[in-house]
PDB file of C-alpha atoms and ligand atoms in Angstrom:
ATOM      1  CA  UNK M   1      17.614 -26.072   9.624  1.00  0.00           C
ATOM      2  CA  UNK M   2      19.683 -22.875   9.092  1.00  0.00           C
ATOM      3  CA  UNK M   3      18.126 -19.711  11.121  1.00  0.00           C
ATOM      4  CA  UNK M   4      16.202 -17.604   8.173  1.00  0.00           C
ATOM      5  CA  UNK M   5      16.700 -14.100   7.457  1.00  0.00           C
ATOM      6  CA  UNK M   6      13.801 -12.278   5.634  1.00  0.00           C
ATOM      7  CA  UNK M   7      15.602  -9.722   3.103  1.00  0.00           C
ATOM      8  CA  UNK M   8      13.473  -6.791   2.699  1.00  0.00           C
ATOM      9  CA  UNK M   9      13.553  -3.697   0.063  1.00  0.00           C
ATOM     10  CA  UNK M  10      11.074  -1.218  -0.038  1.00  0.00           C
ATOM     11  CA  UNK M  11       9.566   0.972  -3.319  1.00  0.00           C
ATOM     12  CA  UNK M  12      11.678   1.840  -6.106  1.00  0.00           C
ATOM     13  CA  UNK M  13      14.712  -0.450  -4.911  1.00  0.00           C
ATOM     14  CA  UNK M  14      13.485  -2.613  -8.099  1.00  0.00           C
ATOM     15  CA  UNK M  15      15.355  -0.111 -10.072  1.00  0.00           C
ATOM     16  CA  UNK M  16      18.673  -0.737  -8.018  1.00  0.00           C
ATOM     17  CA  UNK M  17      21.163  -0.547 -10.916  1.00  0.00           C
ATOM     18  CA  UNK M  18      18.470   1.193 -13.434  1.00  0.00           C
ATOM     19  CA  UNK M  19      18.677   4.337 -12.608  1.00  0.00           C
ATOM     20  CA  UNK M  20      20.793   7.067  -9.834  1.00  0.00           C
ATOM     21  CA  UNK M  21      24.330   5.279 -10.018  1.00  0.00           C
ATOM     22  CA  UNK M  22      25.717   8.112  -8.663  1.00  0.00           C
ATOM     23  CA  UNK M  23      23.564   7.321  -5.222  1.00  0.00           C
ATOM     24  CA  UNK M  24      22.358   3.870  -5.207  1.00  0.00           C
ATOM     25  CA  UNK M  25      25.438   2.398  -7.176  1.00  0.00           C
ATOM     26  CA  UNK M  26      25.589   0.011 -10.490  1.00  0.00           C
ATOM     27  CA  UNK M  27      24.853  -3.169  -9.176  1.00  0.00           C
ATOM     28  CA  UNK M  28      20.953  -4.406  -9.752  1.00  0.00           C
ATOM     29  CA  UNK M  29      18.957  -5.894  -6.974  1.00  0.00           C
ATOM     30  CA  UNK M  30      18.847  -9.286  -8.247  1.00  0.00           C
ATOM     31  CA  UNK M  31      22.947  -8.831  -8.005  1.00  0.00           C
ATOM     32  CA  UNK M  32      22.012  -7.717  -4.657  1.00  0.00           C
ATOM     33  CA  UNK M  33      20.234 -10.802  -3.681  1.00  0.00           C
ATOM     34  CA  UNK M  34      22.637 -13.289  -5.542  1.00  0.00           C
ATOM     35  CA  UNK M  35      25.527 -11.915  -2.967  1.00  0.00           C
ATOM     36  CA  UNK M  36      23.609 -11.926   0.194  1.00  0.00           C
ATOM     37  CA  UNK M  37      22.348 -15.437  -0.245  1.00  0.00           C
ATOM     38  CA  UNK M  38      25.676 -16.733  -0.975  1.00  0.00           C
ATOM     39  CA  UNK M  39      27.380 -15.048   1.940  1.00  0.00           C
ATOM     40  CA  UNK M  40      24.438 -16.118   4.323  1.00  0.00           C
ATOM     41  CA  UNK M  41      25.070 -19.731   3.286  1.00  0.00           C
ATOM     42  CA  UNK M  42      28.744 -19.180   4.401  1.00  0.00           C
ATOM     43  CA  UNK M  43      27.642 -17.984   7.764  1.00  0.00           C
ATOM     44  CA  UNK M  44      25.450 -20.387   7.868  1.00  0.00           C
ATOM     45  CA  UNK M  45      22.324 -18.387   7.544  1.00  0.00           C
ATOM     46  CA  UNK M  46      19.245 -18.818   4.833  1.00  0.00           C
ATOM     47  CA  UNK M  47      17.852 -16.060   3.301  1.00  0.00           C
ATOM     48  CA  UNK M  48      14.451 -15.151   1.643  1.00  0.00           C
ATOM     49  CA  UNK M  49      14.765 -11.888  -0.176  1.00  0.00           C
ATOM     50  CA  UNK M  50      11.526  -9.855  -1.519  1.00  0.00           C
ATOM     51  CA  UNK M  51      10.938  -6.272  -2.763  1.00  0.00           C
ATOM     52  CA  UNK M  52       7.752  -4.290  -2.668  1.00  0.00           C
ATOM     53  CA  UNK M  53       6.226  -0.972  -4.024  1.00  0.00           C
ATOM     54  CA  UNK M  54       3.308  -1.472  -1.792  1.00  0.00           C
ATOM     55  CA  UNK M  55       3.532  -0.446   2.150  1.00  0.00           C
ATOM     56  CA  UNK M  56       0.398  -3.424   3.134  1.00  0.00           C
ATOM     57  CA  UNK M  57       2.540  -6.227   1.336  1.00  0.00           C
ATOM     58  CA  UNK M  58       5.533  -5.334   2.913  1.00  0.00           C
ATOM     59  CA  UNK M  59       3.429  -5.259   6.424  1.00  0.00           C
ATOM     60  CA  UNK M  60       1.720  -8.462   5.846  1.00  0.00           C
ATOM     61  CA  UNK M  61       5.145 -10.055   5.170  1.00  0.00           C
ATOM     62  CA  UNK M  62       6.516  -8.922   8.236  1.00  0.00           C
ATOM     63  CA  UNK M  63       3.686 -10.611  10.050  1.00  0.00           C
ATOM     64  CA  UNK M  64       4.255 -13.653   7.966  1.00  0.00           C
ATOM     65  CA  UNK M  65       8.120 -13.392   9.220  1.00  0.00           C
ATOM     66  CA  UNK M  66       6.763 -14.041  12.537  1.00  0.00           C
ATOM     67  CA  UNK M  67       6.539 -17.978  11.897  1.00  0.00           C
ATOM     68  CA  UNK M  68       9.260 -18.361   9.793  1.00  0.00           C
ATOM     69  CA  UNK M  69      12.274 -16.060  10.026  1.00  0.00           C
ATOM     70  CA  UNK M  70      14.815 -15.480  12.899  1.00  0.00           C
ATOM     71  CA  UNK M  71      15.941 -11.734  11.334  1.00  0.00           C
ATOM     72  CA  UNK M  72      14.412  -9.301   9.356  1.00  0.00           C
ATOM     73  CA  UNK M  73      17.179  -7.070   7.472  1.00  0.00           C
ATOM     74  CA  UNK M  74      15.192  -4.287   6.099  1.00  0.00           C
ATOM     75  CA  UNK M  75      15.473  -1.238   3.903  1.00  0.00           C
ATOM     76  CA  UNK M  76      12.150   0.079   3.814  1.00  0.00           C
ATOM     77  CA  UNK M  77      13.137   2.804   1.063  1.00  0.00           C
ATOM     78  CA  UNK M  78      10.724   6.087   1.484  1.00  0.00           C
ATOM     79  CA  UNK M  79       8.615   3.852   3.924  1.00  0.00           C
ATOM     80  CA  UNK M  80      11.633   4.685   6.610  1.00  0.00           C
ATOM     81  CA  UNK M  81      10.589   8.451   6.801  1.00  0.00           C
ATOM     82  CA  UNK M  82       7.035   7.941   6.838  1.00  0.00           C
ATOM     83  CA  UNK M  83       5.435   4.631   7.950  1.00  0.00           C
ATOM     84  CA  UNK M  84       4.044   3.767  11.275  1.00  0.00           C
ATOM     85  CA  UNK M  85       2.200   1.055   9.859  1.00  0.00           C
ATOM     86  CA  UNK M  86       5.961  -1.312   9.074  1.00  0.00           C
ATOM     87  CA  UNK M  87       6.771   0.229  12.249  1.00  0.00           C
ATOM     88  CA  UNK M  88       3.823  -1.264  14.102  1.00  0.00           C
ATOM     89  CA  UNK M  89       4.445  -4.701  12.112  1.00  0.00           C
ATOM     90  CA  UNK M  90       8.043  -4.541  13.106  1.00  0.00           C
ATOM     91  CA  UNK M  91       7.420  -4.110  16.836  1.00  0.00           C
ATOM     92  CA  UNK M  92       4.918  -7.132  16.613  1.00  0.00           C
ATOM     93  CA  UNK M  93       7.851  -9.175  15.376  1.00  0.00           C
ATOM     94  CA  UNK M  94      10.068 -10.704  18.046  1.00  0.00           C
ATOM     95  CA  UNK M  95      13.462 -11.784  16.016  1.00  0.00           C
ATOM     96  CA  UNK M  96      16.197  -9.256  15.287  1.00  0.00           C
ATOM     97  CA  UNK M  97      15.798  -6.215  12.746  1.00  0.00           C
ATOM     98  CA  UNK M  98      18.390  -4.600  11.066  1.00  0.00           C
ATOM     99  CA  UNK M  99      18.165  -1.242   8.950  1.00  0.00           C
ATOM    100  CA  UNK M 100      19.987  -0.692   5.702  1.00  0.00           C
ATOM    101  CA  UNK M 101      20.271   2.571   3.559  1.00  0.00           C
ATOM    102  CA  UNK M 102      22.394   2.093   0.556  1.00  0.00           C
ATOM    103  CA  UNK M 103      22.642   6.146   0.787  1.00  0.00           C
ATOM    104  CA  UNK M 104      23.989   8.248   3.639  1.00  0.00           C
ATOM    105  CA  UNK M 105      20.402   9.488   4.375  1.00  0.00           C
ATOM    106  CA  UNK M 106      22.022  11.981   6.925  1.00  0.00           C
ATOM    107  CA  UNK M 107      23.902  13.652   4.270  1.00  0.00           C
ATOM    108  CA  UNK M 108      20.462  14.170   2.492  1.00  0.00           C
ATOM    109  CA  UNK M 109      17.855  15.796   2.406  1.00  0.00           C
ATOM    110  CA  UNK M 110      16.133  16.935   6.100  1.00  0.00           C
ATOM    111  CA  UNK M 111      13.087  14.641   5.505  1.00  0.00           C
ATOM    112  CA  UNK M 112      15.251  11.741   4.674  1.00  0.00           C
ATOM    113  CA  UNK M 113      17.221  11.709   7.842  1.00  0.00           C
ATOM    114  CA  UNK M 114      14.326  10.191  10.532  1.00  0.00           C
ATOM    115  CA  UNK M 115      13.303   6.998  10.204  1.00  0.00           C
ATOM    116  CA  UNK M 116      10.159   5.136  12.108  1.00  0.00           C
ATOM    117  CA  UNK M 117      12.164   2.090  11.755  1.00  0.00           C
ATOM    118  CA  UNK M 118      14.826   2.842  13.781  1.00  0.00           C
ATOM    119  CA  UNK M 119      12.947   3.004  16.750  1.00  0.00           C
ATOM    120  CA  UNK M 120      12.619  -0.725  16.194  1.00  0.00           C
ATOM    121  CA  UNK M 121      16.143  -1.883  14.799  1.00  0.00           C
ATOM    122  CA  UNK M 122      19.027  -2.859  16.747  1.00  0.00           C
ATOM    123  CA  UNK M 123      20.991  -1.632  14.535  1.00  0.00           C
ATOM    124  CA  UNK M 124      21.176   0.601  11.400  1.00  0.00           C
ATOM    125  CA  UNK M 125      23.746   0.787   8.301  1.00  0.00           C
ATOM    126  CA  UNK M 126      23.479   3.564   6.055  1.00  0.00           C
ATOM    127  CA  UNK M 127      26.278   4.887   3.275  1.00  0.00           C
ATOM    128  CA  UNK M 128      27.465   1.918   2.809  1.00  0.00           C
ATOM    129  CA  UNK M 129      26.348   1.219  -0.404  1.00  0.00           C
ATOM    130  CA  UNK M 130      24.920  -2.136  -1.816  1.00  0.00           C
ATOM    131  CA  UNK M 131      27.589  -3.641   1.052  1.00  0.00           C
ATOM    132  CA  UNK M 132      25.246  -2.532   3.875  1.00  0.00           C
ATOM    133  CA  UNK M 133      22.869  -5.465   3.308  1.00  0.00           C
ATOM    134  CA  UNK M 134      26.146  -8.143   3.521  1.00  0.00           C
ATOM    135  CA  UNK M 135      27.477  -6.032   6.503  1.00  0.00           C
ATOM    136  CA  UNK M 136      23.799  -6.656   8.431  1.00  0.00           C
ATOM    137  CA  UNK M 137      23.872 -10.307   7.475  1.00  0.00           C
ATOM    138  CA  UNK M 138      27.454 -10.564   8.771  1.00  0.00           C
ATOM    139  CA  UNK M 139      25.955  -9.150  12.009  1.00  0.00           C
ATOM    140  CA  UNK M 140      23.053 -11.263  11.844  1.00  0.00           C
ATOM    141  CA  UNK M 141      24.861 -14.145  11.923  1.00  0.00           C
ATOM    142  CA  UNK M 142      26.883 -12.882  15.190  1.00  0.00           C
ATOM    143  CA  UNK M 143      23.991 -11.871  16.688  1.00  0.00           C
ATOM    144  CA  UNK M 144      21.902 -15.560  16.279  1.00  0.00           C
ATOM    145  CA  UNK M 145      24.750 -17.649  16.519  1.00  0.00           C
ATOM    146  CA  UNK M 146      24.357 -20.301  19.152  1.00  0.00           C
TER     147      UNK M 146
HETATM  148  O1  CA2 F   1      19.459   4.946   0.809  1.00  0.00           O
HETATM  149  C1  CA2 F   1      18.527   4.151   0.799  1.00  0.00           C
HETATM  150  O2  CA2 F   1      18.692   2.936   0.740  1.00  0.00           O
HETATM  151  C2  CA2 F   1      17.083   4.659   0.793  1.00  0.00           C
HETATM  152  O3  CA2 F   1      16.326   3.803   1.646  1.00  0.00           O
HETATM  153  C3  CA2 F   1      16.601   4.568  -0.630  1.00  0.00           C
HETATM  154  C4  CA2 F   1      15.212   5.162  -0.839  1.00  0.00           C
HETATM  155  C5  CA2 F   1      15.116   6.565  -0.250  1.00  0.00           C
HETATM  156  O4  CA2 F   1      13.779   7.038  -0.350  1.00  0.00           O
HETATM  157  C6  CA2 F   1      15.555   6.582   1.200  1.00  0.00           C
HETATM  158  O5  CA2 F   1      15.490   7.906   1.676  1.00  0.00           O
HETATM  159  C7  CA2 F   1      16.970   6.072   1.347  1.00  0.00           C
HETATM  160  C8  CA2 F   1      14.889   5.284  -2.338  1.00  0.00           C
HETATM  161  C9  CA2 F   1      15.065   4.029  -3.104  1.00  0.00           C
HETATM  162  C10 CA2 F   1      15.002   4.353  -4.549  1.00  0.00           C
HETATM  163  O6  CA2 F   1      15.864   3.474  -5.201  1.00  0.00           O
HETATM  164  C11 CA2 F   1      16.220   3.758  -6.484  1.00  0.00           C
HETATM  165  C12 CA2 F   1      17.256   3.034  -6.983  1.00  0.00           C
HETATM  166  C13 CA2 F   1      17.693   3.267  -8.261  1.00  0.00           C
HETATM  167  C14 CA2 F   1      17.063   4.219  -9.055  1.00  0.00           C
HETATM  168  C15 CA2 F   1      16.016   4.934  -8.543  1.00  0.00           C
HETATM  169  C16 CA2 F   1      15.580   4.694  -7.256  1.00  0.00           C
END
């Protein structure tokens, strides 16, 4: 079976496409989603992509990933600056974790620019827009291939 990768947004990212253009871009999540489970079946990849407003479902998922998924790509939303509880899930988890911001959270505001999450993720996109989360799943598939 093709490795899984567990596709993970954080609160508000429902309203990808809703709201914010200007920082978050036009395209919805569900467009989101569409794209990154078509390009993962290119690379080979399959992909199971949820969104959550609520920290302790994101967590148990995480947990859940442990049995099932080879990557976690993650954009934990406002969770980044302040959770220690993903964190915590995160380090119980032994597959690869990736970080995505849509925004350059550097060029924002001062609380925006630490993230918990980091200290877990191999690797972290940010400013790329809506093209972070297929730029991760690229590198997810380098990093799992065989
Ligand atoms: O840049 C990112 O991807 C963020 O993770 C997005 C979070 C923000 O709290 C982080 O600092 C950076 C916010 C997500 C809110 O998403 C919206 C999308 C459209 C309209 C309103 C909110």
């Amino acid at each position: 079976m093709a490795p899984q990768v567990l596709i993970l947004n954080g609160p508000n990212l429902n309203l990808l496409g809703q709201r914010q253009p200007e920082i978050y871009g036009a395209e919805t999540l569900a467009d989101v989603e569409t794209a990154c489970a078509a390009l993962a079946a290119s690379l080979g990849l399959g992909t199971d992509c949820r969104q959550s407003n609520h920290e302790g479902e994101l967590v148990t998922w995480i947990q859940d990933a442990r049995a099932t998924a080879a990557a976690i790509i993650i954009n934990p939303g406002a969770y980044s600056h302040t959770s220690v509880a993903i964190l915590d899930a995160l380090n119980a988890y032994d597959g690869l974790v990736l970080e995505v911001h849509i925004s350059n959270i550097h060029q924002r505001e001062a609380f925006r620019h630490h993230s918990y999450v980091s200290r877990r993720a191999e690797g972290v996109i940010a400013g790329f827009g809506t093209e972070g989360y297929l730029l991760a799943l690229r590198r997810a598939a380098s990093l799992l291939a065989p």
